[in-house]
CSV table of C-alpha atoms and ligand atoms in Angstrom, one decimal:
chain,number,residue,atom,x,y,z
A,1411,MET,CA,-28.6,-16.7,22.4
A,1412,ALA,CA,-30.8,-15.8,19.2
A,1413,GLY,CA,-29.5,-17.0,16.1
A,1414,CYS,CA,-27.6,-19.8,17.9
A,1415,CYS,CA,-29.7,-23.0,17.4
A,1416,ASN,CA,-28.8,-26.3,18.8
A,1417,ASP,CA,-29.7,-27.9,15.4
A,1418,SER,CA,-26.3,-27.6,13.7
A,1419,SER,CA,-27.8,-28.1,10.4
A,1420,ASN,CA,-29.4,-24.6,10.5
A,1421,HIS,CA,-27.2,-21.7,9.9
A,1422,VAL,CA,-27.8,-17.9,10.7
A,1423,VAL,CA,-26.5,-15.3,8.2
A,1424,VAL,CA,-27.5,-11.4,9.3
A,1425,MET,CA,-27.2,-8.8,6.4
A,1426,VAL,CA,-26.9,-5.2,6.4
A,1427,ARG,CA,-26.7,-2.5,3.7
A,1428,HIS,CA,-24.5,0.2,5.2
A,1429,GLY,CA,-26.1,3.4,6.8
A,1430,GLN,CA,-27.2,6.3,4.6
A,1431,SER,CA,-24.0,7.7,2.7
A,1432,GLU,CA,-23.7,11.3,1.9
A,1433,TRP,CA,-24.5,10.5,-2.0
A,1434,ASN,CA,-27.6,8.6,-1.1
A,1435,ARG,CA,-28.5,11.9,1.0
A,1436,GLN,CA,-28.1,13.9,-1.9
A,1437,ASN,CA,-29.5,11.3,-4.5
A,1438,ILE,CA,-26.4,10.9,-6.5
A,1439,PHE,CA,-25.1,7.6,-7.9
A,1440,SER,CA,-22.2,6.3,-5.9
A,1441,GLY,CA,-21.2,2.8,-7.2
A,1442,TRP,CA,-17.4,2.5,-6.6
A,1443,VAL,CA,-16.4,6.2,-5.5
A,1444,ASP,CA,-15.6,6.1,-1.7
A,1445,ILE,CA,-18.3,8.4,0.0
A,1446,GLY,CA,-18.6,8.7,3.5
A,1447,LEU,CA,-21.6,8.2,6.0
A,1448,SER,CA,-23.9,11.0,6.1
A,1449,PRO,CA,-25.2,12.1,10.1
A,1450,LYS,CA,-28.1,10.2,9.5
A,1451,GLY,CA,-26.4,7.1,8.2
A,1452,LYS,CA,-23.9,7.3,11.5
A,1453,HIS,CA,-26.7,7.1,13.4
A,1454,GLU,CA,-28.4,4.2,11.3
A,1455,ALA,CA,-25.3,2.1,11.8
A,1456,ILE,CA,-25.2,2.8,15.7
A,1457,ALA,CA,-29.3,1.7,15.4
A,1458,ALA,CA,-28.3,-1.3,13.6
A,1459,GLY,CA,-25.8,-2.5,16.4
A,1460,VAL,CA,-28.3,-1.6,19.0
A,1461,THR,CA,-31.1,-3.7,16.9
A,1462,ILE,CA,-28.7,-6.8,16.5
A,1463,LYS,CA,-27.4,-6.4,20.1
A,1464,ASN,CA,-31.0,-6.5,21.5
A,1465,SER,CA,-31.8,-9.6,19.3
A,1466,GLY,CA,-28.7,-11.4,20.9
A,1467,TYR,CA,-26.8,-12.3,17.8
A,1468,LYS,CA,-22.9,-12.7,18.3
A,1469,PHE,CA,-20.7,-13.9,15.5
A,1470,HIS,CA,-17.8,-16.2,14.5
A,1471,ILE,CA,-16.6,-13.9,11.3
A,1472,ALA,CA,-17.8,-10.6,9.4
A,1473,TYR,CA,-17.5,-9.8,5.7
A,1474,THR,CA,-17.5,-6.3,4.1
A,1475,SER,CA,-16.6,-4.8,1.0
A,1476,VAL,CA,-13.5,-2.2,0.6
A,1477,LEU,CA,-15.6,0.8,0.5
A,1478,THR,CA,-15.7,3.0,3.7
A,1479,ARG,CA,-19.3,3.4,4.1
A,1480,ALA,CA,-19.5,-0.3,4.6
A,1481,GLU,CA,-16.6,-0.6,6.8
A,1482,VAL,CA,-17.6,2.1,9.0
A,1483,THR,CA,-21.2,0.8,9.4
A,1484,LEU,CA,-19.6,-2.8,10.2
A,1485,ASP,CA,-16.9,-1.2,12.8
A,1486,THR,CA,-20.0,0.7,14.5
A,1487,ILE,CA,-21.7,-2.4,14.4
A,1488,LEU,CA,-19.1,-4.4,16.0
A,1489,ASN,CA,-18.4,-1.8,18.7
A,1490,ARG,CA,-21.9,-1.6,19.7
A,1491,ILE,CA,-22.2,-5.6,20.2
A,1492,ASP,CA,-19.1,-5.9,22.1
A,1493,GLN,CA,-17.3,-7.9,19.1
A,1494,PRO,CA,-14.6,-5.0,18.0
A,1495,ASN,CA,-12.0,-7.5,17.3
A,1496,LEU,CA,-14.1,-10.0,15.3
A,1497,GLU,CA,-12.1,-11.3,12.1
A,1498,VAL,CA,-13.4,-8.9,9.4
A,1499,VAL,CA,-13.0,-10.0,5.7
A,1500,ARG,CA,-12.7,-7.1,3.1
A,1501,SER,CA,-13.5,-7.8,-0.4
A,1502,TRP,CA,-14.0,-5.8,-3.7
A,1503,ARG,CA,-16.2,-8.2,-4.6
A,1504,LEU,CA,-18.8,-7.2,-2.2
A,1505,ASN,CA,-18.4,-3.6,-3.5
A,1506,GLU,CA,-21.7,-1.6,-4.8
A,1507,ARG,CA,-22.3,-2.6,-8.4
A,1508,HIS,CA,-20.0,-0.1,-10.7
A,1509,TYR,CA,-22.6,2.2,-11.8
A,1510,GLY,CA,-20.2,3.3,-15.0
A,1511,ALA,CA,-20.9,6.7,-16.5
A,1512,LEU,CA,-23.7,7.5,-14.6
A,1513,THR,CA,-21.3,7.6,-11.0
A,1514,GLY,CA,-21.3,11.1,-9.6
A,1515,LEU,CA,-24.7,12.3,-11.5
A,1516,SER,CA,-27.7,13.1,-9.6
A,1517,LYS,CA,-30.3,10.4,-9.8
A,1518,THR,CA,-33.0,13.1,-10.4
A,1519,GLU,CA,-31.4,15.1,-13.2
A,1520,THR,CA,-30.4,11.6,-14.8
A,1521,ALA,CA,-34.4,10.7,-14.7
A,1522,ASN,CA,-35.3,14.2,-16.1
A,1523,LYS,CA,-32.8,13.7,-18.9
A,1524,PHE,CA,-33.3,10.0,-19.9
A,1525,GLY,CA,-36.9,9.4,-18.5
A,1526,GLU,CA,-38.1,7.4,-15.6
A,1527,GLU,CA,-38.2,4.1,-17.0
A,1528,GLN,CA,-34.7,4.2,-18.3
A,1529,VAL,CA,-33.4,5.1,-15.3
A,1530,LYS,CA,-35.4,2.4,-13.6
A,1531,LEU,CA,-33.8,-0.2,-15.9
A,1532,TRP,CA,-30.5,1.1,-15.0
A,1533,ARG,CA,-30.9,0.8,-11.3
A,1534,ARG,CA,-33.4,-2.0,-10.9
A,1535,SER,CA,-33.4,-4.2,-14.1
A,1536,TYR,CA,-31.4,-7.7,-13.7
A,1537,ASP,CA,-29.2,-7.4,-17.0
A,1538,VAL,CA,-29.3,-3.7,-18.4
A,1539,PRO,CA,-25.9,-2.2,-17.3
A,1540,PRO,CA,-25.7,1.7,-17.3
A,1541,PRO,CA,-23.2,2.9,-20.2
A,1542,PRO,CA,-19.5,2.3,-19.5
A,1543,MET,CA,-17.4,4.8,-17.6
A,1544,GLN,CA,-14.7,6.1,-20.0
A,1545,GLU,CA,-11.3,7.2,-19.3
A,1546,ASP,CA,-12.3,10.9,-19.1
A,1547,HIS,CA,-15.0,10.4,-16.7
A,1548,PRO,CA,-14.2,12.6,-13.6
A,1549,TYR,CA,-14.2,9.5,-11.3
A,1550,TYR,CA,-12.4,7.1,-13.6
A,1551,LYS,CA,-8.8,7.9,-12.0
A,1552,GLN,CA,-9.6,8.0,-8.6
A,1553,ILE,CA,-11.3,4.6,-8.9
A,1554,ARG,CA,-8.9,2.9,-10.9
A,1555,GLU,CA,-5.7,4.1,-9.7
A,1556,ASP,CA,-6.9,3.5,-5.9
A,1557,PRO,CA,-4.2,1.4,-4.2
A,1558,ARG,CA,-7.0,-0.8,-2.5
A,1559,TYR,CA,-7.5,-2.5,-5.7
A,1560,ALA,CA,-3.7,-3.3,-6.1
A,1561,GLU,CA,-4.7,-6.9,-5.5
A,1562,GLY,CA,-7.7,-6.9,-7.5
A,1563,PRO,CA,-9.6,-6.9,-9.4
A,1564,ASP,CA,-7.0,-7.3,-12.5
A,1565,ASP,CA,-7.2,-5.5,-15.4
A,1566,GLY,CA,-9.3,-7.9,-17.1
A,1567,GLU,CA,-12.1,-8.2,-14.4
A,1568,PHE,CA,-12.1,-4.4,-13.6
A,1569,PRO,CA,-15.6,-3.4,-14.3
A,1570,SER,CA,-16.6,-0.1,-16.1
A,1571,SER,CA,-20.1,-0.6,-15.5
A,1572,GLU,CA,-22.0,-3.2,-14.0
A,1573,SER,CA,-25.6,-4.7,-14.4
A,1574,LEU,CA,-26.9,-6.6,-11.5
A,1575,LYS,CA,-26.1,-9.7,-13.2
A,1576,MET,CA,-22.6,-8.9,-13.8
A,1577,THR,CA,-22.6,-7.7,-10.3
A,1578,SER,CA,-23.9,-11.3,-9.5
A,1579,GLU,CA,-20.9,-12.9,-11.2
A,1580,ARG,CA,-18.4,-11.6,-8.9
A,1581,THR,CA,-20.5,-11.6,-5.5
A,1582,LEU,CA,-21.9,-15.2,-6.2
A,1583,PRO,CA,-18.6,-17.0,-6.3
A,1584,PHE,CA,-17.5,-15.0,-3.2
A,1585,TRP,CA,-21.0,-15.9,-1.5
A,1586,LYS,CA,-20.4,-19.9,-2.7
A,1587,GLN,CA,-16.8,-20.4,-2.5
A,1588,THR,CA,-15.6,-18.2,0.6
A,1589,ILE,CA,-19.0,-17.3,2.8
A,1590,GLY,CA,-20.8,-20.6,2.2
A,1591,PRO,CA,-18.4,-23.0,3.6
A,1592,GLU,CA,-17.8,-20.8,6.9
A,1593,VAL,CA,-21.4,-20.7,7.3
A,1594,ARG,CA,-21.8,-24.5,6.5
A,1595,SER,CA,-18.9,-25.1,9.3
A,1596,GLY,CA,-21.1,-23.7,11.9
A,1597,LYS,CA,-19.8,-20.3,11.7
A,1598,ARG,CA,-22.4,-17.3,12.4
A,1599,VAL,CA,-21.8,-14.7,9.9
A,1600,LEU,CA,-22.4,-10.9,9.4
A,1601,ILE,CA,-22.2,-9.6,6.1
A,1602,VAL,CA,-22.1,-5.3,5.7
A,1603,SER,CA,-22.7,-4.5,1.9
A,1604,HIS,CA,-24.5,-2.5,-0.6
A,1605,GLY,CA,-27.7,-2.3,-2.0
A,1606,ASN,CA,-27.2,-3.9,-5.4
A,1607,SER,CA,-24.5,-6.4,-3.8
A,1608,LEU,CA,-26.6,-7.6,-1.6
A,1609,ARG,CA,-29.7,-7.7,-3.9
A,1610,SER,CA,-27.5,-10.0,-6.0
A,1611,ILE,CA,-27.1,-12.4,-3.0
A,1612,ILE,CA,-30.9,-12.2,-2.0
A,1613,LYS,CA,-32.0,-13.0,-5.6
A,1614,HIS,CA,-29.9,-16.3,-5.4
A,1615,LEU,CA,-30.7,-17.3,-2.2
A,1616,ASP,CA,-34.4,-16.5,-2.5
A,1617,ARG,CA,-34.3,-17.7,-6.5
A,1618,ILE,CA,-36.1,-14.5,-7.4
A,1619,SER,CA,-36.8,-14.0,-11.0
A,1620,ASP,CA,-35.1,-11.8,-13.3
A,1621,ALA,CA,-38.2,-10.0,-13.7
A,1622,ASP,CA,-39.4,-9.8,-10.3
A,1623,ILE,CA,-35.9,-8.5,-8.9
A,1624,ASN,CA,-36.9,-5.2,-10.1
A,1625,ASN,CA,-39.1,-4.7,-7.0
A,1626,LEU,CA,-36.6,-5.3,-4.7
A,1627,ASN,CA,-35.4,-2.3,-2.7
A,1628,LEU,CA,-33.1,-2.5,0.3
A,1629,PRO,CA,-33.2,-0.1,3.0
A,1630,THR,CA,-30.1,1.5,4.6
A,1631,GLY,CA,-29.0,0.3,8.0
A,1632,ILE,CA,-31.9,-2.3,8.8
A,1633,PRO,CA,-30.3,-5.5,9.5
A,1634,PHE,CA,-32.0,-9.0,8.2
A,1635,VAL,CA,-31.5,-12.6,9.0
A,1636,TYR,CA,-31.6,-15.6,6.7
A,1637,THR,CA,-31.9,-19.1,8.3
A,1638,LEU,CA,-30.3,-21.5,6.1
A,1639,ASP,CA,-29.9,-25.3,5.7
A,1640,ASP,CA,-27.0,-27.4,5.0
A,1641,LYS,CA,-27.2,-26.7,1.3
A,1642,LEU,CA,-27.6,-23.0,2.1
A,1643,HIS,CA,-31.4,-22.9,1.2
A,1644,PRO,CA,-33.4,-20.5,3.3
A,1645,LEU,CA,-35.7,-22.7,5.7
A,1646,PRO,CA,-39.4,-21.8,5.0
A,1647,GLY,CA,-40.5,-18.5,6.3
A,1648,GLU,CA,-36.7,-17.8,7.2
A,1649,SER,CA,-35.8,-15.6,4.8
A,1650,MET,CA,-35.0,-11.8,4.9
A,1651,LYS,CA,-36.7,-11.3,8.3
A,1652,PHE,CA,-35.9,-7.8,9.1
A,1653,LEU,CA,-35.0,-7.1,12.7
A,1654,GLY,CA,-36.3,-4.0,14.7
A,1655,ASP,CA,-39.4,-1.9,15.1
A,1656,GLU,CA,-41.9,-2.4,12.5
A,1657,ALA,CA,-42.9,1.0,11.9
A,1658,VAL,CA,-39.3,2.3,11.4
A,1659,ILE,CA,-38.5,-0.9,8.9
A,1660,LYS,CA,-41.6,0.2,6.7
A,1661,LYS,CA,-40.5,3.7,6.6
A,1662,ALA,CA,-37.2,2.9,5.8
A,1663,ILE,CA,-38.4,0.8,2.8
A,1664,GLU,CA,-40.7,3.4,1.6
A,1665,ASP,CA,-37.9,6.1,1.8
A,1666,VAL,CA,-35.6,4.1,-0.1
A,1667,LYS,CA,-38.5,3.4,-2.8
A,1668,ASN,CA,-39.3,6.8,-3.2
A,1669,GLN,CA,-35.3,8.0,-3.2
A,1670,ARG,CA,-35.5,8.3,-7.3
A,1671,ARG,CA,-37.5,11.2,-7.4
A,1672,SER,CA,-36.7,13.1,-4.3
A,1673,THR,CA,-34.8,16.1,-3.6
A,1674,LEU,CA,-32.2,16.3,-0.7
A,1675,LYS,CA,-33.0,14.5,2.2
A,1676,LYS,CA,-31.7,15.5,5.4
B,3080,DG2,O1,-24.3,3.4,-5.9
B,3080,DG2,C1,-25.4,4.1,-5.4
B,3080,DG2,O2,-25.8,5.0,-5.6
B,3080,DG2,C2,-26.3,2.9,-4.2
B,3080,DG2,C3,-27.5,2.4,-4.9
B,3080,DG2,O3,-27.8,3.0,-5.4
B,3080,DG2,P1,-29.5,2.5,-6.2
B,3080,DG2,O4,-29.1,1.3,-6.8
B,3080,DG2,O5,-30.3,2.6,-5.4
B,3080,DG2,O6,-29.8,3.7,-7.3
B,3080,DG2,O7,-25.3,2.2,-3.5
B,3080,DG2,P2,-25.2,2.1,-2.2
B,3080,DG2,O8,-25.7,3.2,-1.3
B,3080,DG2,O9,-26.0,0.9,-1.6
B,3080,DG2,O10,-23.6,1.7,-1.7
């Protein structure tokens, strides 16, 4: 079985950004708004499951955010790999970064209004947060009063906007304290999460500099594999290995890079 090494000091983690959401399709900042998958995203989730199945991976535990687009992608994958009853841990700490005042706005219109460079800083820089979401923001109540956050984050840690750095401050403790020990104990782990929450974990694993993380764009629905040593450092050449057809992977990466200025995508 792939991903199932005899060497117990090698640990396999498969990660996937959820399939395309309706707001990815319409090029709208989503953050913590609970947007479902687009028809293309549903297909991507199925394709991710098929790819993982064909690669022979089986898992002991899976982690996802509390947002529907990630949960549905994970469920779809688990059904495809014949592990529908796998233990799943859901945490707000794996949610997408909170996009603050930009939440619900068109990425294209925001670039037209504030300039490409400013929007690139908000979207891809390490430590520039978007402007905060104020209480009169159209999505403020929907997010703050959502019962799924009754158990956390508490008032002090509930974000009103997050840079990638701020996102890391909640994803990395979860990686180190919750996922990491399971990986080290020999469990094979699947993580289905979001573009920026995964970028924060990848930055940590691959020790990507604050400047270079600008250039990392994650495609939707394409699984990738890390093989880690006991200290949870990637083995040489075993970082972020995308699974599946090379042409499909290349196109998906190009699509996500070009998303900023794109018009409606079907
Ligand atoms: O919040 C959003 O709009 C996207 C990422 O947007 P960009 O950082 O690519 O603008 O998050 P996801 O679709 O991964 O949940």
